[in-house]
Amino acid sequence: MGLNSPEEVGGNPLPTAVSVGCSEPLIGANIAFSTYPGLTRGVAHVLYAYGDDWLREHVAQRLFAGEWTGTMGLTEPQAGSAVGDAKTLAEPHGERYRIRGTKIFISGGEQDITENIAHLVLARTPDAPAGVKGLSLFIVPKVRINGDGSLGERNDVVCAGIEEKMGMHGSATCVMSFGDHDACEAIRVGKEHDGIRMMFMLMNEARIGTGLHGLSAAATCYGIALEYAKERIQGVAIADMRNPEAPRVPIIAHPDVRRMLFSMKAKTEGMRALLYKAADCAEWAERAADEEARTRHGHLLEILTPIVKAYCSDVGFDVAVTAVQTMGGAGYVHESGLEQYVRDVKAASIYEGTNGIQALDLIGRKMTREHGRYFITFMDEVEKSLAASAAHGVVGPLANRVQEEQGRVREVAGALAMAGMSGDLQTSALMATPFLTMMGNLSVGWLLCEQAVIAADALDALAAQAGAKTPEARAVLTESSSEAGFYANKLHTAEFFVRNVMVQNLGLARECTDGYRGILQAPI
Ligand SMILES: Cc1cc2nc3c(=O)[nH]c(=O)nc-3n(C[C@H](O)[C@H](O)[C@H](O)COP(=O)(O)OP(=O)(O)OC[C@H]3O[C@@H](n4cnc5c(N)ncnc54)[C@H](O)[C@@H]3O)c2cc1C
């Protein structure tokens, strides 16, 4: 729980990227259950950043310690994607508030694992302005907390129902009813009407966390499918297809199975690189010594957040489905464990703001901010890195392909800007999702090229050490040394992604700039 948290609350302030790395196998073991610690940590971070001393000492500390859990209360029956339509009401009552309303889909809304739950709830004070600007933030404890931090009586908040979902069964998704008896005590966090800004801290963290759900599912499913593909014997090698006596081979020998395996591997490693990059940006946006670096990383993080959330949750689902396909019938049966990942990870494209909303956030908010400055920062970063990779003897040609794709992304961004400036918002909205996918593919291509440069240099160093001067000697080296094999594989993975996956951008660009717009008026 305390990983990547402040020392004074018992945490271990390791870099965010380390915390992402440590979390991946835990989440991969059970995405659903991981929502309990994930949300708890997020709520603790908000209270630590914006809460007063009392909230820090008596609530945040217990969350960081894992003694209590936290939840995130935004969604209401009429306020899903439109968070600003929330109606839950909070009225001043002495030093605290009384809160009334219903929140739905609240992950971990009720459980009997910990003695208390801190619900972080968005609500409207009397006479608050309409929309998100009228929302304030509150802590609603399941069990009331006395002034000295001891627990009081049960608060007037109950779980009125549990959603029967297609997956995520290890995470109770609850309908929460606040104040049925007009006695639901709430403690305000920060200033009135400043709730959405503070909640965004949790939402942004949770969006990166949701991308991590996609990666973790993909990594686990790929691992299961790879092991199976090495063991399952079926058919003969394609070169022996006319020979009924030919030896039977493991399915990993079949080109189409290798295609599926590499597709899973390249996407998984690409998402991992993307998540580490975003985590690193989050780190330096706060901790860099000079302001220019903090600002630059902050801008990069703003652009990367909706991409990480939407791209990784979609690709994570895609990898989970490919793993099922790779294993054939064995993948489809319950015993493989894959079907749970397929069901669980599907939710990641819905919660924390649907992927459609992320795409609109990218084109409508992030890319237009400060006259496009955030987007320019992102494109400069990609351009600089690709120029360095393009100068590399081995990786150069591959980096050139990614540079071409960056040009394509730039063209589509230009078309988006034109549509926006001419007031044609419907056309821009139609382009949002394919454009976000293009940005995700570009980001992964860029980062895998960086990895390829490191891998190529490391492979050269190993070859020099072993005196492997000819291509044949290098091939023997990559066969015999697992380290050399690892680096050689990295090169193949980058190459496969750029040539076989990233080519999607050709079609997506066409869809964005030349696609059929008639659907906007077509009868349906
Ligand atoms: C397993 C699970 C756990 C959850 N946990 C929590 C939680 O802990 N706390 C919490 O507060 N909420 C939680 N949610 C709720 C989740 O955040 C919402 O489901 C999500 O924000 C979408 O809202 P909605 O379901 O009302 O869909 P809607 O808003 O009705 O959207 C339906 C469809 O319309 C699209 N759409 C809606 N508005 C627009 C628009 N303006 N432009 C383009 N497309 C649009 C959406 O992209 C979507 O495809 C959880 C949901 C699930 C499934």
Short mmCIF file of C-alpha atoms in Angstrom, two decimals, residues 35-44 46-47 59 63 68-75 103-111 114 116-122 137-142 157 171-174 176 178 199 202 206 352:
data_model
loop_
_atom_site.label_atom_id
_atom_site.label_comp_id
_atom_site.label_asym_id
_atom_site.label_seq_id
_atom_site.Cartn_x
_atom_site.Cartn_y
_atom_site.Cartn_z
CA THR A 35 -9.32 -2.28 -7.31
CA TYR A 36 -9.48 -2.29 -3.47
CA PRO A 37 -5.85 -1.30 -2.84
CA GLY A 38 -5.72 0.75 -6.06
CA LEU A 39 -8.61 3.05 -5.14
CA THR A 40 -7.53 3.19 -1.50
CA ARG A 41 -4.12 4.48 -2.48
CA GLY A 42 -5.71 7.03 -4.81
CA VAL A 43 -8.05 8.36 -2.10
CA ALA A 44 -5.13 8.55 0.33
CA VAL A 46 -5.99 13.09 -2.58
CA LEU A 47 -6.40 13.49 1.18
CA VAL A 59 -7.98 9.19 7.53
CA LEU A 63 -5.60 4.36 4.14
CA TRP A 68 -9.17 1.08 5.89
CA THR A 69 -10.13 1.16 2.22
CA GLY A 70 -11.25 4.08 0.09
CA THR A 71 -13.80 4.43 -2.69
CA MET A 72 -14.52 6.92 -5.42
CA GLY A 73 -18.09 8.22 -5.56
CA LEU A 74 -18.95 10.03 -8.77
CA THR A 75 -21.52 8.09 -10.75
CA LYS A 103 -24.26 6.82 -6.06
CA ILE A 104 -24.18 3.81 -8.35
CA PHE A 105 -21.39 1.51 -9.60
CA ILE A 106 -19.22 2.24 -6.57
CA SER A 107 -16.29 -0.19 -6.56
CA GLY A 108 -15.65 -1.59 -3.09
CA GLY A 109 -18.66 0.39 -1.76
CA GLU A 110 -19.20 -2.24 0.92
CA GLN A 111 -16.97 -5.01 2.27
CA THR A 114 -11.55 -3.59 6.96
CA ASN A 116 -13.97 1.29 8.05
CA ILE A 117 -14.37 2.62 4.51
CA ALA A 118 -13.66 6.21 3.47
CA HIS A 119 -15.94 7.16 0.58
CA LEU A 120 -14.61 10.12 -1.39
CA VAL A 121 -17.82 11.65 -2.72
CA LEU A 122 -18.64 14.50 -5.10
CA LEU A 137 -15.57 16.96 -2.32
CA PHE A 138 -16.37 15.05 0.87
CA ILE A 139 -15.21 12.11 2.91
CA VAL A 140 -18.14 10.02 4.02
CA PRO A 141 -16.95 7.36 6.47
CA LYS A 142 -18.84 4.10 6.76
CA VAL A 157 -24.70 5.10 4.48
CA SER A 171 -14.79 -6.38 -6.78
CA ALA A 172 -18.16 -5.51 -5.24
CA THR A 173 -19.76 -2.82 -7.42
CA CYS A 174 -22.34 -1.21 -5.19
CA MET A 176 -24.69 3.34 -2.26
CA PHE A 178 -26.41 8.17 1.59
CA MET A 199 -11.20 14.53 -7.70
CA LEU A 202 -7.71 10.57 -8.18
CA ALA A 206 -7.03 5.87 -11.69
CA GLU A 352 -12.80 5.86 -15.16
#
